[in-house]
């Protein structure tokens, strides 16, 4: 049976990754860089999508991996520079505007992100973590006017509850690097039935700085409690 997720070869048998690690690998693969590294469960891993090998950087052990059935990487990276990244779900009202989201590397700081005008609400968006200390954001870098959507429907309110603290940005706001980074929607190079639903599952709903990064959409409420301790696990270094 064709796998819908990443698999690793263990003792000669293809085995599914945990949902958590599968999500990380899918994000990294769809970012279009040949290599990615991340930390999870107290281990450090490096993945080479050219050779389809995963290496444990602590034990030095390598294993074969394979992507989901029919998946392909984009022809080129979706962001311009290699480096640390994380992923959020595009919130309502955000396409074509600049938003600020918590920095998973330092929850006391925020990152300004230009959301593509072509992005759809609920899509997974890759966000590069800029270099440099927090500094004032020039007003010229701000796009549109983001206004958080107030949900009336209880189901929608619960779904986006932990994402409600994503904020608009004004000129002079103090953000990491003093600039707005460009977000990139994952999976735009593939058009398949059901693809949008798959991609929505890869995004995280951005929360308050104290909560860090919470797991997206339906699971957000359940996972928010330990998000502060695990947010760093979802930072990917792409190169």
XYZ file of N, CA and C in Angstrom:
717
model
N 0.849 -1.201 0.000
C 0.000 0.000 0.000
C 0.881 1.247 0.000
N 0.556 2.219 -0.869
C 1.349 3.442 -0.983
C 1.257 4.250 0.308
N 2.395 4.762 0.738
C 2.426 5.517 1.986
C 2.103 6.984 1.743
N 1.341 7.567 2.666
C 1.012 8.989 2.599
C 2.005 9.827 3.403
N 2.954 9.162 4.042
C 3.933 9.884 4.845
C 5.347 9.406 4.561
N 6.318 10.084 5.163
C 7.705 9.656 5.049
C 7.897 8.333 5.773
N 8.794 7.511 5.233
C 9.105 6.231 5.849
C 10.617 6.065 5.982
N 11.016 5.247 6.948
C 12.419 4.936 7.187
C 12.567 3.417 7.129
N 13.700 2.945 6.608
C 13.932 1.502 6.526
C 14.591 1.014 7.812
N 13.869 0.162 8.530
C 14.358 -0.421 9.774
C 14.373 -1.937 9.648
N 15.537 -2.536 9.824
C 15.694 -4.003 9.707
C 15.131 -4.512 8.385
N 15.383 -3.752 7.319
C 14.966 -4.169 5.979
C 13.511 -3.895 5.645
N 12.737 -3.306 6.574
C 11.320 -3.031 6.352
C 11.056 -1.524 6.380
N 10.229 -1.063 5.419
C 9.841 0.345 5.414
C 8.832 0.584 6.534
N 9.122 1.574 7.378
C 8.313 1.859 8.557
C 7.909 3.328 8.579
N 6.669 3.595 8.964
C 6.196 4.974 9.034
C 6.881 5.728 10.164
N 7.176 7.002 9.912
C 7.655 7.874 10.979
C 6.485 8.241 11.890
N 6.797 8.728 13.079
C 5.762 9.273 13.953
C 5.156 10.496 13.259
N 3.901 10.835 13.560
C 3.286 12.016 12.943
C 4.106 13.280 13.136
N 4.729 13.422 14.291
C 5.536 14.597 14.590
C 6.732 14.712 13.647
N 7.488 13.615 13.502
C 8.675 13.657 12.652
C 8.294 13.676 11.183
N 7.208 13.016 10.821
C 6.721 13.048 9.445
C 6.429 14.478 9.017
N 5.811 15.248 9.904
C 5.485 16.641 9.598
C 6.751 17.458 9.360
N 7.768 17.248 10.193
C 9.030 17.973 10.037
C 9.680 17.636 8.692
N 9.720 16.345 8.356
C 10.352 15.917 7.099
C 9.594 16.447 5.881
N 8.273 16.448 5.949
C 7.485 16.974 4.828
C 7.769 18.453 4.613
N 7.815 19.198 5.694
C 8.113 20.628 5.578
C 9.478 20.849 4.935
N 10.470 20.131 5.436
C 11.836 20.292 4.929
C 11.911 19.920 3.451
N 11.279 18.822 3.082
C 11.305 18.350 1.698
C 10.663 19.362 0.756
N 9.532 19.924 1.173
C 8.811 20.867 0.326
C 9.449 22.246 0.295
N 10.426 22.489 1.165
C 11.147 23.760 1.131
C 12.124 23.814 -0.046
N 12.516 22.636 -0.562
C 13.320 22.599 -1.778
C 14.824 22.623 -1.589
N 15.307 22.644 -0.352
C 16.754 22.588 -0.123
C 17.204 21.122 -0.106
N 18.446 20.858 -0.514
C 18.904 19.459 -0.553
C 19.114 18.837 0.821
N 19.343 19.667 1.844
C 19.634 19.141 3.177
C 18.835 19.876 4.244
N 18.593 19.187 5.340
C 17.927 19.794 6.488
C 18.435 19.148 7.763
N 18.464 19.917 8.836
C 18.808 19.354 10.142
C 17.804 19.847 11.165
N 17.559 19.029 12.180
C 16.604 19.381 13.222
C 16.883 18.546 14.462
N 16.364 19.005 15.585
C 16.502 18.299 16.860
C 15.136 17.776 17.283
N 15.109 16.534 17.766
C 13.854 15.917 18.192
C 14.155 14.799 19.192
N 13.380 14.754 20.266
C 13.512 13.694 21.278
C 14.934 13.596 21.843
N 15.594 14.721 21.971
C 16.943 14.719 22.533
C 18.015 14.270 21.554
N 17.656 14.077 20.291
C 18.605 13.665 19.255
C 18.712 14.759 18.188
N 19.822 14.755 17.464
C 20.028 15.689 16.360
C 20.129 14.900 15.061
N 19.371 15.327 14.062
C 19.329 14.603 12.800
C 19.692 15.509 11.623
N 20.272 14.882 10.593
C 20.541 15.564 9.335
C 19.996 14.697 8.202
N 19.288 15.324 7.286
C 18.665 14.597 6.180
C 19.230 15.102 4.861
N 19.574 14.169 3.976
C 20.008 14.499 2.624
C 18.941 13.979 1.671
N 18.220 14.897 1.027
C 17.136 14.490 0.139
C 17.632 14.059 -1.233
N 18.937 14.281 -1.496
C 19.507 13.796 -2.742
C 19.767 12.293 -2.673
N 20.353 11.863 -1.564
C 20.645 10.441 -1.372
C 19.518 9.720 -0.625
N 18.553 10.493 -0.124
C 17.456 9.962 0.703
C 18.013 9.165 1.884
N 18.875 9.856 2.657
C 19.451 9.267 3.863
C 19.224 10.206 5.047
N 18.957 9.621 6.190
C 18.861 10.364 7.438
C 20.001 9.922 8.340
N 20.714 10.896 8.902
C 21.851 10.595 9.755
C 21.603 11.131 11.162
N 21.816 10.287 12.147
C 21.789 10.719 13.533
C 23.159 11.325 13.834
N 23.211 12.615 14.094
C 24.495 13.296 14.242
C 25.219 12.918 15.532
N 24.498 12.313 16.467
C 25.127 11.887 17.713
C 25.711 10.475 17.583
N 24.899 9.535 17.098
C 25.365 8.152 16.967
C 26.082 7.899 15.638
N 25.934 8.823 14.671
C 26.505 8.721 13.313
C 25.815 7.645 12.468
N 24.742 7.062 12.960
C 24.041 6.007 12.214
C 23.225 6.623 11.092
N 23.267 5.977 9.903
C 22.502 6.431 8.743
C 21.411 5.415 8.406
N 20.271 5.940 7.938
C 19.183 5.069 7.504
C 18.613 5.593 6.193
N 18.079 4.650 5.402
C 17.389 5.032 4.168
C 16.008 5.573 4.501
N 15.594 6.595 3.748
C 14.246 7.134 3.906
C 13.601 7.268 2.531
N 12.291 7.452 2.500
C 11.619 7.722 1.234
C 10.418 8.637 1.494
N 10.108 9.497 0.506
C 9.011 10.458 0.677
C 7.651 9.798 0.445
N 6.574 10.509 0.734
C 5.237 9.973 0.464
C 5.047 9.662 -1.022
N 4.163 8.744 -1.304
C 3.874 8.311 -2.669
C 3.512 9.504 -3.552
N 4.195 9.622 -4.689
C 3.971 10.643 -5.714
C 4.434 12.049 -5.325
N 5.019 12.197 -4.158
C 5.502 13.525 -3.781
C 6.807 13.835 -4.509
N 6.991 15.110 -4.822
C 8.242 15.563 -5.433
C 8.626 16.900 -4.821
N 9.916 17.133 -4.744
C 10.409 18.395 -4.201
C 10.290 19.486 -5.253
N 10.187 20.752 -4.863
C 10.165 21.836 -5.855
C 11.486 21.907 -6.609
N 11.451 22.508 -7.780
C 12.653 22.590 -8.616
C 13.735 23.458 -7.992
N 13.348 24.396 -7.155
C 14.298 25.294 -6.488
C 13.761 25.612 -5.100
N 14.647 26.020 -4.177
C 14.173 26.371 -2.836
C 13.102 27.455 -2.868
N 12.147 27.368 -1.952
C 11.036 28.323 -1.945
C 11.397 29.627 -1.242
N 12.518 29.645 -0.493
C 13.030 30.890 0.074
C 14.448 31.097 -0.437
N 14.905 32.344 -0.409
C 16.154 32.684 -1.103
C 17.425 32.252 -0.388
N 17.403 32.176 0.940
C 18.634 31.890 1.662
C 18.485 30.651 2.546
N 19.546 29.865 2.686
C 19.520 28.761 3.647
C 19.534 29.308 5.066
N 19.177 28.476 6.025
C 19.219 28.892 7.419
C 18.063 28.326 8.215
N 17.889 28.815 9.422
C 16.843 28.312 10.317
C 15.471 28.816 9.885
N 14.492 27.923 9.961
C 13.131 28.249 9.552
C 12.137 27.580 10.506
N 10.888 28.032 10.445
C 9.793 27.328 11.098
C 8.564 27.490 10.223
N 7.463 26.935 10.638
C 6.293 26.892 9.775
C 5.048 27.306 10.555
N 4.206 28.147 9.954
C 2.949 28.532 10.574
C 1.801 28.308 9.595
N 0.594 28.340 10.111
C -0.592 28.287 9.282
C -1.014 29.717 8.964
N -1.293 29.998 7.688
C -1.712 31.339 7.290
C -3.043 31.666 7.976
N -3.068 32.699 8.834
C -4.308 33.013 9.552
C -5.284 33.826 8.696
N -6.562 33.813 9.052
C -7.553 34.612 8.320
C -7.164 36.086 8.286
N -7.318 36.701 7.125
C -7.017 38.119 6.979
C -5.573 38.442 6.699
N -4.697 37.432 6.704
C -3.260 37.692 6.590
C -2.721 37.805 5.167
N -3.281 37.083 4.148
C -2.685 37.165 2.801
C -2.534 38.612 2.309
N -1.337 38.924 1.803
C -1.059 40.251 1.274
C -0.713 41.292 2.323
N -0.531 40.855 3.596
C -0.205 41.804 4.662
C 1.064 41.384 5.396
N 1.505 42.250 6.298
C 2.635 41.939 7.173
C 2.092 41.634 8.567
N 2.477 40.494 9.104
C 2.054 40.102 10.448
C 3.286 39.910 11.320
N 3.101 39.876 12.621
C 4.220 39.510 13.487
C 3.829 38.272 14.270
N 4.779 37.348 14.353
C 4.553 36.069 15.022
C 5.675 35.835 16.031
N 5.420 35.014 17.039
C 6.471 34.743 18.033
C 7.679 34.061 17.402
N 8.844 34.400 17.901
C 10.094 33.798 17.453
C 10.320 32.509 18.236
N 10.289 31.342 17.592
C 10.452 30.088 18.338
C 11.829 29.930 18.973
N 12.814 30.708 18.512
C 14.154 30.639 19.104
C 14.252 31.431 20.402
N 13.390 32.445 20.529
C 13.391 33.302 21.725
C 11.985 33.866 21.870
N 11.212 33.277 22.757
C 9.789 33.588 22.844
C 9.484 34.993 23.352
N 10.521 35.751 23.740
C 10.295 37.134 24.159
C 10.367 38.093 22.975
N 10.700 37.585 21.802
C 10.841 38.431 20.618
C 9.876 37.991 19.521
N 9.716 38.850 18.521
C 8.776 38.574 17.436
C 9.445 38.729 16.082
N 8.871 38.056 15.092
C 9.365 38.115 13.715
C 8.279 38.713 12.839
N 8.639 39.697 12.016
C 7.700 40.287 11.058
C 7.755 39.481 9.771
N 6.579 39.117 9.260
C 6.495 38.253 8.079
C 5.574 38.871 7.035
N 6.068 38.995 5.806
C 5.224 39.398 4.692
C 4.549 38.150 4.124
N 3.224 38.088 4.253
C 2.470 36.939 3.767
C 2.138 37.159 2.283
N 2.465 36.197 1.407
C 2.168 36.383 -0.020
C 0.684 36.660 -0.257
N 0.400 37.543 -1.198
C -0.991 37.873 -1.520
C -1.725 36.663 -2.085
N -0.973 35.732 -2.683
C -1.583 34.540 -3.282
C -1.821 33.417 -2.271
N -1.357 33.613 -1.028
C -1.537 32.578 -0.005
C -3.016 32.413 0.330
N -3.379 31.196 0.711
C -4.748 30.923 1.137
C -4.769 30.684 2.643
N -5.841 31.114 3.271
C -5.996 30.893 4.702
C -5.939 29.393 4.992
N -5.138 29.013 5.981
C -5.011 27.609 6.354
C -3.839 26.901 5.716
N -3.193 27.532 4.709
C -2.035 26.884 4.091
C -0.826 26.940 5.022
N 0.081 26.001 4.833
C 1.331 25.982 5.592
C 2.314 26.955 4.956
N 2.903 27.827 5.764
C 3.834 28.838 5.257
C 5.164 28.729 5.988
N 6.232 28.609 5.218
C 7.584 28.545 5.768
C 8.060 29.955 6.082
N 8.644 30.135 7.266
C 9.120 31.450 7.698
C 10.598 31.361 8.065
N 11.464 32.117 7.374
C 12.876 32.123 7.758
C 13.081 32.939 9.038
N 13.991 32.487 9.895
C 14.311 33.232 11.115
C 15.472 34.163 10.790
N 15.252 35.471 10.853
C 16.307 36.409 10.448
C 17.452 36.470 11.448
N 18.594 36.935 10.970
C 19.755 37.138 11.833
C 19.681 38.512 12.481
N 20.449 38.688 13.524
C 20.576 39.999 14.143
C 19.652 40.199 15.321
N 19.974 41.200 16.139
C 19.165 41.492 17.326
C 17.866 42.200 16.952
N 16.896 42.241 17.874
C 15.659 42.985 17.595
C 15.959 44.457 17.335
N 15.237 45.032 16.379
C 15.409 46.443 16.021
C 14.102 46.954 15.430
N 14.006 48.258 15.289
C 12.777 48.851 14.768
C 12.584 48.508 13.291
N 11.343 48.208 12.942
C 10.989 47.851 11.568
C 10.615 49.112 10.789
N 11.291 49.381 9.661
C 10.931 50.547 8.847
C 9.502 50.413 8.304
N 8.762 51.517 8.329
C 7.373 51.499 7.856
C 7.287 51.092 6.389
N 8.345 51.356 5.621
C 8.336 51.042 4.193
C 8.269 49.542 3.924
N 8.618 48.725 4.919
C 8.611 47.281 4.710
C 7.251 46.641 5.013
N 6.319 47.423 5.499
C 5.023 46.876 5.885
C 4.069 46.842 4.700
N 3.438 45.687 4.496
C 2.489 45.501 3.402
C 1.070 45.418 3.959
N 0.141 46.091 3.281
C -1.269 45.967 3.634
C -1.556 46.363 5.073
N -2.741 45.981 5.530
C -3.157 46.277 6.907
C -3.854 45.044 7.468
N -3.103 44.257 8.220
C -3.659 43.024 8.781
C -4.617 43.332 9.921
N -5.818 42.768 9.846
C -6.803 42.898 10.918
C -7.238 41.495 11.324
N -6.908 41.064 12.531
C -7.311 39.728 12.982
C -8.816 39.538 12.848
N -9.210 38.373 12.381
C -10.625 38.059 12.186
C -11.216 37.537 13.485
N -12.347 38.111 13.881
C -13.040 37.640 15.081
C -14.065 36.600 14.669
N -13.869 35.361 15.088
C -14.745 34.268 14.683
C -15.977 34.181 15.583
N -17.144 34.053 14.956
C -18.404 33.918 15.687
C -18.738 32.448 15.920
N -18.440 31.615 14.908
C -18.729 30.190 15.008
C -17.826 29.545 16.062
N -18.413 28.755 16.959
C -17.651 28.166 18.057
C -16.556 27.229 17.573
N -16.855 26.454 16.520
C -15.850 25.526 15.996
C -14.657 26.296 15.440
N -14.949 27.362 14.673
C -13.864 28.161 14.114
C -13.100 28.887 15.223
N -13.828 29.343 16.249
C -13.188 30.045 17.353
C -12.205 29.124 18.064
N -12.610 27.863 18.266
C -11.730 26.885 18.912
C -10.544 26.565 18.018
N -10.806 26.401 16.732
C -9.752 26.053 15.774
C -8.644 27.093 15.747
N -9.019 28.378 15.793
C -8.037 29.443 15.662
C -7.720 30.123 16.989
N -8.197 29.549 18.101
C -8.056 30.230 19.389
C -6.612 30.560 19.737
N -5.704 29.593 19.545
C -4.310 29.856 19.906
C -3.607 30.712 18.863
N -4.236 30.908 17.715
C -3.628 31.749 16.692
C -4.117 33.174 16.730
N -5.044 33.478 17.652
C -5.659 34.796 17.681
C -4.675 35.895 18.056
N -3.546 35.537 18.664
C -2.607 36.553 19.122
C -1.595 36.956 18.043
N -1.706 36.401 16.843
C -0.888 36.898 15.740
C -1.261 38.359 15.562
N -0.281 39.242 15.480
C -0.569 40.668 15.533
C -0.211 41.393 14.240
N -0.870 42.539 14.051
C -0.507 43.438 12.964
C 0.807 44.122 13.338
N 1.474 44.671 12.345
C 2.755 45.332 12.580
C 2.639 46.797 12.192
N 3.207 47.668 12.995
C 3.245 49.090 12.664
C 4.695 49.528 12.529
N 4.902 50.615 11.825
C 6.249 51.143 11.671
C 6.858 51.447 13.027
N 8.102 51.047 13.236
C 8.768 51.256 14.507
C 8.649 50.086 15.458
N 7.834 49.080 15.088
C 7.732 47.885 15.925
C 9.099 47.207 16.018
N 9.422 46.689 17.177
C 10.717 46.036 17.372
C 10.587 44.557 17.016
N 11.297 44.131 15.968
C 11.236 42.747 15.499
C 12.650 42.233 15.269
N 12.804 40.928 15.235
C 14.121 40.315 15.054
C 14.742 40.778 13.737
N 15.957 41.272 13.804
C 16.671 41.711 12.613
C 16.246 43.057 12.090
N 15.170 43.638 12.645
C 14.698 44.941 12.173
C 14.205 44.923 10.744
N 13.687 43.769 10.293
C 13.202 43.654 8.920
C 12.037 42.678 8.854
N 11.331 42.733 7.734
C 10.239 41.787 7.495
C 10.732 40.716 6.531
N 10.593 39.464 6.923
C 11.019 38.366 6.054
C 9.848 37.931 5.182
N 10.160 37.330 4.060
C 9.117 36.852 3.165
C 8.717 35.423 3.479
N 7.455 35.207 3.799
C 6.965 33.856 4.010
C 6.772 33.160 2.669
N 6.852 31.834 2.650
C 6.689 31.065 1.417
C 5.730 29.908 1.661
N 4.665 29.858 0.853
C 3.683 28.790 0.995
C 4.285 27.486 0.494
N 4.111 26.414 1.261
C 4.664 25.116 0.884
C 3.706 24.351 -0.023
N 4.263 23.657 -1.004
C 3.474 22.770 -1.843
C 2.788 23.413 -3.019
N 3.108 24.670 -3.353
C 2.428 25.327 -4.465
C 2.797 24.713 -5.816
N 3.902 23.963 -5.841
C 4.328 23.359 -7.106
C 3.558 22.081 -7.426
N 2.719 21.647 -6.522
C 1.956 20.422 -6.743
C 0.472 20.734 -6.715
N -0.250 20.264 -7.699
C -1.704 20.457 -7.731
C -2.356 19.092 -7.796
N -2.857 18.630 -6.664
C -3.529 17.332 -6.608
C -4.767 17.438 -5.745
N -5.739 16.617 -6.030
C -6.946 16.596 -5.215
C -6.587 16.215 -3.782
N -7.084 16.996 -2.844
C -6.792 16.727 -1.448
C -5.496 17.340 -0.961
N -4.759 17.994 -1.854
C -3.459 18.540 -1.485
C -3.594 19.653 -0.452
N -4.594 20.530 -0.622
C -4.764 21.633 0.316
C -4.962 21.131 1.739
N -5.718 20.059 1.890
C -5.950 19.500 3.225
C -4.658 18.951 3.812
N -3.853 18.320 2.955
C -2.570 17.786 3.414
C -1.662 18.908 3.878
N -1.615 20.000 3.121
C -0.734 21.102 3.445
C -1.171 21.836 4.702
N -2.480 21.940 4.900
C -2.968 22.620 6.095
C -2.479 21.915 7.353
N -2.324 20.612 7.267
C -1.888 19.831 8.425
C -0.419 20.076 8.757
N 0.341 20.686 7.840
C 1.772 20.892 8.073
C 2.070 22.202 8.770
N 1.100 23.104 8.843
C 1.347 24.400 9.444
C 1.109 24.388 10.937
N 1.775 25.303 11.642
C 1.537 25.501 13.062
C 0.810 26.820 13.237
N -0.107 26.863 14.186
C -0.798 28.106 14.488
C 0.071 28.911 15.436
N 0.421 30.129 15.046
C 1.288 30.958 15.884
C 0.516 31.434 17.108
N 1.178 31.414 18.263
C 0.519 31.762 19.522
C 1.215 32.934 20.174
N 0.889 33.201 21.408
C 1.563 34.268 22.127
C 3.010 33.884 22.394
N 3.822 34.874 22.715
C 5.243 34.602 22.942
C 5.439 33.604 24.066
N 4.612 33.657 25.082
C 4.759 32.755 26.210
C 4.454 31.317 25.851
N 3.597 31.125 24.838
C 3.197 29.771 24.475
C 4.078 29.158 23.406
N 4.865 29.997 22.706
C 5.724 29.478 21.649
C 4.937 29.156 20.406
N 5.178 28.021 19.792
C 4.495 27.630 18.570
C 3.625 26.424 18.867
N 2.346 26.547 18.640
C 1.416 25.453 18.938
C 1.112 24.668 17.678
N 0.872 23.386 17.823
C 0.566 22.528 16.697
C -0.743 22.977 16.062
N -0.840 22.906 14.744
C -1.883 23.579 13.989
C -3.307 23.114 14.172
N -4.221 23.983 13.767
C -5.650 23.770 13.608
C -6.299 22.972 14.730
N -6.848 21.776 14.406
C -7.676 21.048 15.363
C -6.931 20.660 16.643
N -5.644 20.378 16.550
C -4.905 19.911 17.725
C -4.335 21.055 18.549
N -4.558 22.287 18.114
C -3.904 23.424 18.753
C -4.207 23.517 20.240
N -5.461 23.381 20.604
C -5.838 23.540 22.002
C -5.195 22.461 22.873
N -5.201 21.227 22.386
C -4.646 20.107 23.161
C -3.148 20.260 23.374
N -2.455 20.829 22.402
C -0.996 20.823 22.403
C -0.375 22.077 22.993
N -1.203 23.116 23.163
C -0.657 24.413 23.561
C 0.056 24.355 24.907
N -0.383 23.464 25.789
C 0.191 23.416 27.123
C 1.673 23.148 27.153
N 2.172 22.245 26.290
C 3.604 21.946 26.324
C 4.335 22.532 25.130
N 3.678 23.460 24.429
C 4.302 24.033 23.227
C 5.573 24.795 23.556
N 5.601 25.460 24.706
C 6.771 26.263 25.049
C 8.022 25.404 25.168
N 7.857 24.182 25.672
C 9.008 23.298 25.846
C 9.432 22.631 24.542
N 8.484 22.460 23.612
C 8.789 21.700 22.401
C 8.928 22.557 21.152
N 8.714 23.873 21.263
C 8.738 24.719 20.070
C 10.043 24.598 19.301
N 11.168 24.499 20.033
C 12.456 24.432 19.373
C 12.612 23.201 18.504
N 11.867 22.124 18.824
C 11.953 20.904 18.035
C 11.500 21.134 16.601
N 10.706 22.163 16.365
C 10.136 22.370 15.047
C 10.907 23.402 14.231
N 12.055 23.815 14.728
C 12.923 24.682 13.940
C 13.765 23.814 13.026
N 13.730 24.103 11.743
C 14.528 23.348 10.767
C 15.631 24.227 10.221
N 16.827 23.683 10.137
C 17.945 24.387 9.510
C 18.083 23.834 8.106
N 17.814 24.655 7.102
C 17.829 24.215 5.705
C 19.099 24.689 5.018
N 19.713 23.800 4.245
C 20.963 24.162 3.572
C 21.213 23.276 2.356
